């Protein structure tokens, strides 16, 4: 799996299956099952570190977990998250993105739209592939006040569309759409030349991502509506991952019950 293959998924309409991983063992199982993308997500702040949010995750944490995942996964495309406050200006973004690439990531992801124009552009100029992240942005939890569905009103839907088009013009290779109404995610996906990867964004995104711990039924506290436990009916981790990949590819996941 590589960036060229991402483009062909978009062209052929084949769905992209993505899971988060934070260590070599899980990465190796997911890779063996044939997952297309492994996201070394800053959700590790919640599921590994036990934080209430992702704001305490550091660049050193992301480098450590990216190195571990890289040892376990050789086939899937590895995307690593840039943590909170690690992309506040262009130079800092470039320095930190290079650290993740050196650690084994093939693409970096960060949250936000036009406000990060300089960061997107410097990575494009330096040939570092970027995945965007629009809709619900967990690193903005303080400003948002809570984790809420985004893009329900016209003004915020228009902003998501505008940001997505800007990101494409700055060379972004894929965009995660988190917690947006399914019809908006469909509209965005149809307007872009690059794949969208949805989480709580309906079945019409070009791919789907879940936090692997959620997909395996390991939750602490509130379980979002978009989560499905694939382990419960499948007995072991490998079968659960196979079932997740199959459900993404045949479009049976997410169902209406997982969408907004
Ligand atoms: O950090 C993460 O796991 C993510 C997903 C929720 C998309 O960004």
PDB file of N, CA and C in Angstrom, residues 155-206:
ATOM      1  N   UNK A 155     -23.411  27.165   7.969  1.00  0.00           N
ATOM      2  CA  UNK A 155     -22.122  27.873   8.094  1.00  0.00           C
ATOM      3  C   UNK A 155     -20.977  26.889   8.378  1.00  0.00           C
ATOM      4  N   UNK A 156     -21.190  25.960   9.282  1.00  0.00           N
ATOM      5  CA  UNK A 156     -20.076  25.055   9.588  1.00  0.00           C
ATOM      6  C   UNK A 156     -19.916  24.003   8.493  1.00  0.00           C
ATOM      7  N   UNK A 157     -21.020  23.638   7.813  1.00  0.00           N
ATOM      8  CA  UNK A 157     -20.885  22.712   6.672  1.00  0.00           C
ATOM      9  C   UNK A 157     -20.080  23.384   5.553  1.00  0.00           C
ATOM     10  N   UNK A 158     -20.391  24.658   5.289  1.00  0.00           N
ATOM     11  CA  UNK A 158     -19.661  25.384   4.236  1.00  0.00           C
ATOM     12  C   UNK A 158     -18.173  25.482   4.569  1.00  0.00           C
ATOM     13  N   UNK A 159     -17.876  25.650   5.861  1.00  0.00           N
ATOM     14  CA  UNK A 159     -16.455  25.759   6.254  1.00  0.00           C
ATOM     15  C   UNK A 159     -15.728  24.430   6.006  1.00  0.00           C
ATOM     16  N   UNK A 160     -16.405  23.328   6.302  1.00  0.00           N
ATOM     17  CA  UNK A 160     -15.773  22.016   6.071  1.00  0.00           C
ATOM     18  C   UNK A 160     -15.495  21.834   4.573  1.00  0.00           C
ATOM     19  N   UNK A 161     -16.467  22.225   3.738  1.00  0.00           N
ATOM     20  CA  UNK A 161     -16.282  22.082   2.286  1.00  0.00           C
ATOM     21  C   UNK A 161     -15.131  22.981   1.816  1.00  0.00           C
ATOM     22  N   UNK A 162     -15.122  24.219   2.294  1.00  0.00           N
ATOM     23  CA  UNK A 162     -14.074  25.169   1.893  1.00  0.00           C
ATOM     24  C   UNK A 162     -12.690  24.659   2.340  1.00  0.00           C
ATOM     25  N   UNK A 163     -12.605  24.188   3.576  1.00  0.00           N
ATOM     26  CA  UNK A 163     -11.320  23.672   4.084  1.00  0.00           C
ATOM     27  C   UNK A 163     -10.868  22.465   3.255  1.00  0.00           C
ATOM     28  N   UNK A 164     -11.807  21.572   2.948  1.00  0.00           N
ATOM     29  CA  UNK A 164     -11.437  20.359   2.205  1.00  0.00           C
ATOM     30  C   UNK A 164     -10.863  20.736   0.838  1.00  0.00           C
ATOM     31  N   UNK A 165     -11.516  21.684   0.167  1.00  0.00           N
ATOM     32  CA  UNK A 165     -11.026  22.077  -1.173  1.00  0.00           C
ATOM     33  C   UNK A 165      -9.659  22.757  -1.067  1.00  0.00           C
ATOM     34  N   UNK A 166      -9.467  23.557  -0.013  1.00  0.00           N
ATOM     35  CA  UNK A 166      -8.165  24.207   0.174  1.00  0.00           C
ATOM     36  C   UNK A 166      -7.077  23.163   0.416  1.00  0.00           C
ATOM     37  N   UNK A 167      -7.387  22.176   1.239  1.00  0.00           N
ATOM     38  CA  UNK A 167      -6.389  21.131   1.538  1.00  0.00           C
ATOM     39  C   UNK A 167      -5.971  20.397   0.259  1.00  0.00           C
ATOM     40  N   UNK A 168      -6.950  20.116  -0.595  1.00  0.00           N
ATOM     41  CA  UNK A 168      -6.604  19.442  -1.853  1.00  0.00           C
ATOM     42  C   UNK A 168      -5.661  20.331  -2.656  1.00  0.00           C
ATOM     43  N   UNK A 169      -5.943  21.638  -2.678  1.00  0.00           N
ATOM     44  CA  UNK A 169      -5.095  22.546  -3.479  1.00  0.00           C
ATOM     45  C   UNK A 169      -3.684  22.632  -2.894  1.00  0.00           C
ATOM     46  N   UNK A 170      -3.523  22.286  -1.609  1.00  0.00           N
ATOM     47  CA  UNK A 170      -2.188  22.290  -0.992  1.00  0.00           C
ATOM     48  C   UNK A 170      -1.565  20.889  -0.983  1.00  0.00           C
ATOM     49  N   UNK A 171      -2.073  20.026  -1.820  1.00  0.00           N
ATOM     50  CA  UNK A 171      -1.412  18.745  -2.065  1.00  0.00           C
ATOM     51  C   UNK A 171      -1.706  17.649  -1.060  1.00  0.00           C
ATOM     52  N   UNK A 172      -2.698  17.863  -0.181  1.00  0.00           N
ATOM     53  CA  UNK A 172      -3.038  16.828   0.804  1.00  0.00           C
ATOM     54  C   UNK A 172      -3.509  15.562   0.072  1.00  0.00           C
ATOM     55  N   UNK A 173      -3.147  14.398   0.597  1.00  0.00           N
ATOM     56  CA  UNK A 173      -3.385  13.135  -0.128  1.00  0.00           C
ATOM     57  C   UNK A 173      -4.659  12.419   0.300  1.00  0.00           C
ATOM     58  N   UNK A 174      -5.173  12.727   1.474  1.00  0.00           N
ATOM     59  CA  UNK A 174      -6.413  12.097   1.972  1.00  0.00           C
ATOM     60  C   UNK A 174      -6.923  12.976   3.116  1.00  0.00           C
ATOM     61  N   UNK A 175      -8.211  12.844   3.420  1.00  0.00           N
ATOM     62  CA  UNK A 175      -8.773  13.645   4.524  1.00  0.00           C
ATOM     63  C   UNK A 175      -9.633  12.744   5.406  1.00  0.00           C
ATOM     64  N   UNK A 176      -9.336  12.737   6.705  1.00  0.00           N
ATOM     65  CA  UNK A 176     -10.226  12.088   7.672  1.00  0.00           C
ATOM     66  C   UNK A 176     -11.377  13.047   7.962  1.00  0.00           C
ATOM     67  N   UNK A 177     -12.602  12.529   7.876  1.00  0.00           N
ATOM     68  CA  UNK A 177     -13.801  13.303   8.235  1.00  0.00           C
ATOM     69  C   UNK A 177     -14.388  12.668   9.474  1.00  0.00           C
ATOM     70  N   UNK A 178     -14.368  13.395  10.584  1.00  0.00           N
ATOM     71  CA  UNK A 178     -14.827  12.809  11.852  1.00  0.00           C
ATOM     72  C   UNK A 178     -16.130  13.462  12.302  1.00  0.00           C
ATOM     73  N   UNK A 179     -17.098  12.612  12.591  1.00  0.00           N
ATOM     74  CA  UNK A 179     -18.382  13.061  13.179  1.00  0.00           C
ATOM     75  C   UNK A 179     -19.005  14.206  12.404  1.00  0.00           C
ATOM     76  N   UNK A 180     -19.354  13.930  11.157  1.00  0.00           N
ATOM     77  CA  UNK A 180     -20.127  14.902  10.375  1.00  0.00           C
ATOM     78  C   UNK A 180     -21.342  14.173   9.810  1.00  0.00           C
ATOM     79  N   UNK A 181     -22.428  14.901   9.525  1.00  0.00           N
ATOM     80  CA  UNK A 181     -23.606  14.225   8.979  1.00  0.00           C
ATOM     81  C   UNK A 181     -23.252  13.462   7.691  1.00  0.00           C
ATOM     82  N   UNK A 182     -23.882  12.305   7.528  1.00  0.00           N
ATOM     83  CA  UNK A 182     -23.542  11.436   6.401  1.00  0.00           C
ATOM     84  C   UNK A 182     -23.740  12.138   5.059  1.00  0.00           C
ATOM     85  N   UNK A 183     -24.788  12.969   4.950  1.00  0.00           N
ATOM     86  CA  UNK A 183     -25.017  13.615   3.635  1.00  0.00           C
ATOM     87  C   UNK A 183     -23.950  14.653   3.321  1.00  0.00           C
ATOM     88  N   UNK A 184     -23.422  15.323   4.350  1.00  0.00           N
ATOM     89  CA  UNK A 184     -22.325  16.271   4.119  1.00  0.00           C
ATOM     90  C   UNK A 184     -21.044  15.513   3.721  1.00  0.00           C
ATOM     91  N   UNK A 185     -20.765  14.418   4.422  1.00  0.00           N
ATOM     92  CA  UNK A 185     -19.567  13.625   4.089  1.00  0.00           C
ATOM     93  C   UNK A 185     -19.651  13.093   2.662  1.00  0.00           C
ATOM     94  N   UNK A 186     -20.866  12.728   2.247  1.00  0.00           N
ATOM     95  CA  UNK A 186     -21.051  12.240   0.867  1.00  0.00           C
ATOM     96  C   UNK A 186     -20.746  13.361  -0.124  1.00  0.00           C
ATOM     97  N   UNK A 187     -21.274  14.552   0.171  1.00  0.00           N
ATOM     98  CA  UNK A 187     -21.044  15.698  -0.723  1.00  0.00           C
ATOM     99  C   UNK A 187     -19.554  16.026  -0.814  1.00  0.00           C
ATOM    100  N   UNK A 188     -18.884  16.043   0.335  1.00  0.00           N
ATOM    101  CA  UNK A 188     -17.439  16.346   0.339  1.00  0.00           C
ATOM    102  C   UNK A 188     -16.698  15.265  -0.452  1.00  0.00           C
ATOM    103  N   UNK A 189     -17.017  14.020  -0.187  1.00  0.00           N
ATOM    104  CA  UNK A 189     -16.301  12.908  -0.848  1.00  0.00           C
ATOM    105  C   UNK A 189     -16.472  12.975  -2.350  1.00  0.00           C
ATOM    106  N   UNK A 190     -17.684  13.328  -2.779  1.00  0.00           N
ATOM    107  CA  UNK A 190     -17.933  13.384  -4.234  1.00  0.00           C
ATOM    108  C   UNK A 190     -17.257  14.587  -4.881  1.00  0.00           C
ATOM    109  N   UNK A 191     -16.970  15.634  -4.083  1.00  0.00           N
ATOM    110  CA  UNK A 191     -16.364  16.831  -4.710  1.00  0.00           C
ATOM    111  C   UNK A 191     -14.846  16.771  -4.771  1.00  0.00           C
ATOM    112  N   UNK A 192     -14.235  15.788  -4.093  1.00  0.00           N
ATOM    113  CA  UNK A 192     -12.771  15.787  -4.006  1.00  0.00           C
ATOM    114  C   UNK A 192     -12.143  14.744  -4.925  1.00  0.00           C
ATOM    115  N   UNK A 193     -10.921  15.035  -5.346  1.00  0.00           N
ATOM    116  CA  UNK A 193     -10.171  14.079  -6.171  1.00  0.00           C
ATOM    117  C   UNK A 193      -9.349  13.133  -5.297  1.00  0.00           C
ATOM    118  N   UNK A 194      -9.330  13.371  -3.986  1.00  0.00           N
ATOM    119  CA  UNK A 194      -8.568  12.510  -3.062  1.00  0.00           C
ATOM    120  C   UNK A 194      -9.543  11.775  -2.147  1.00  0.00           C
ATOM    121  N   UNK A 195      -9.097  10.654  -1.556  1.00  0.00           N
ATOM    122  CA  UNK A 195     -10.031   9.901  -0.713  1.00  0.00           C
ATOM    123  C   UNK A 195     -10.348  10.570   0.620  1.00  0.00           C
ATOM    124  N   UNK A 196     -11.599  10.393   1.059  1.00  0.00           N
ATOM    125  CA  UNK A 196     -11.982  10.747   2.426  1.00  0.00           C
ATOM    126  C   UNK A 196     -12.051   9.450   3.230  1.00  0.00           C
ATOM    127  N   UNK A 197     -11.669   9.549   4.481  1.00  0.00           N
ATOM    128  CA  UNK A 197     -11.724   8.384   5.372  1.00  0.00           C
ATOM    129  C   UNK A 197     -12.587   8.795   6.555  1.00  0.00           C
ATOM    130  N   UNK A 198     -13.730   8.153   6.681  1.00  0.00           N
ATOM    131  CA  UNK A 198     -14.712   8.614   7.651  1.00  0.00           C
ATOM    132  C   UNK A 198     -14.647   7.880   8.982  1.00  0.00           C
ATOM    133  N   UNK A 199     -15.029   8.608  10.021  1.00  0.00           N
ATOM    134  CA  UNK A 199     -15.271   8.000  11.342  1.00  0.00           C
ATOM    135  C   UNK A 199     -16.489   8.744  11.886  1.00  0.00           C
ATOM    136  N   UNK A 200     -17.608   8.056  11.924  1.00  0.00           N
ATOM    137  CA  UNK A 200     -18.854   8.735  12.262  1.00  0.00           C
ATOM    138  C   UNK A 200     -19.271   9.680  11.155  1.00  0.00           C
ATOM    139  N   UNK A 201     -19.035   9.296   9.904  1.00  0.00           N
ATOM    140  CA  UNK A 201     -19.330  10.182   8.772  1.00  0.00           C
ATOM    141  C   UNK A 201     -20.095   9.448   7.663  1.00  0.00           C
ATOM    142  N   UNK A 202     -20.659   8.315   7.985  1.00  0.00           N
ATOM    143  CA  UNK A 202     -21.524   7.621   7.025  1.00  0.00           C
ATOM    144  C   UNK A 202     -20.757   6.752   6.048  1.00  0.00           C
ATOM    145  N   UNK A 203     -21.544   5.992   5.301  1.00  0.00           N
ATOM    146  CA  UNK A 203     -20.977   4.931   4.450  1.00  0.00           C
ATOM    147  C   UNK A 203     -20.418   5.457   3.124  1.00  0.00           C
ATOM    148  N   UNK A 204     -20.724   6.721   2.817  1.00  0.00           N
ATOM    149  CA  UNK A 204     -20.307   7.205   1.489  1.00  0.00           C
ATOM    150  C   UNK A 204     -18.927   7.860   1.449  1.00  0.00           C
ATOM    151  N   UNK A 205     -18.194   7.782   2.546  1.00  0.00           N
ATOM    152  CA  UNK A 205     -16.778   8.192   2.479  1.00  0.00           C
ATOM    153  C   UNK A 205     -16.034   7.133   1.658  1.00  0.00           C
ATOM    154  N   UNK A 206     -14.809   7.484   1.244  1.00  0.00           N
ATOM    155  CA  UNK A 206     -14.038   6.536   0.427  1.00  0.00           C
ATOM    156  C   UNK A 206     -13.399   5.432   1.276  1.00  0.00           C
TER     157      UNK A 206
END
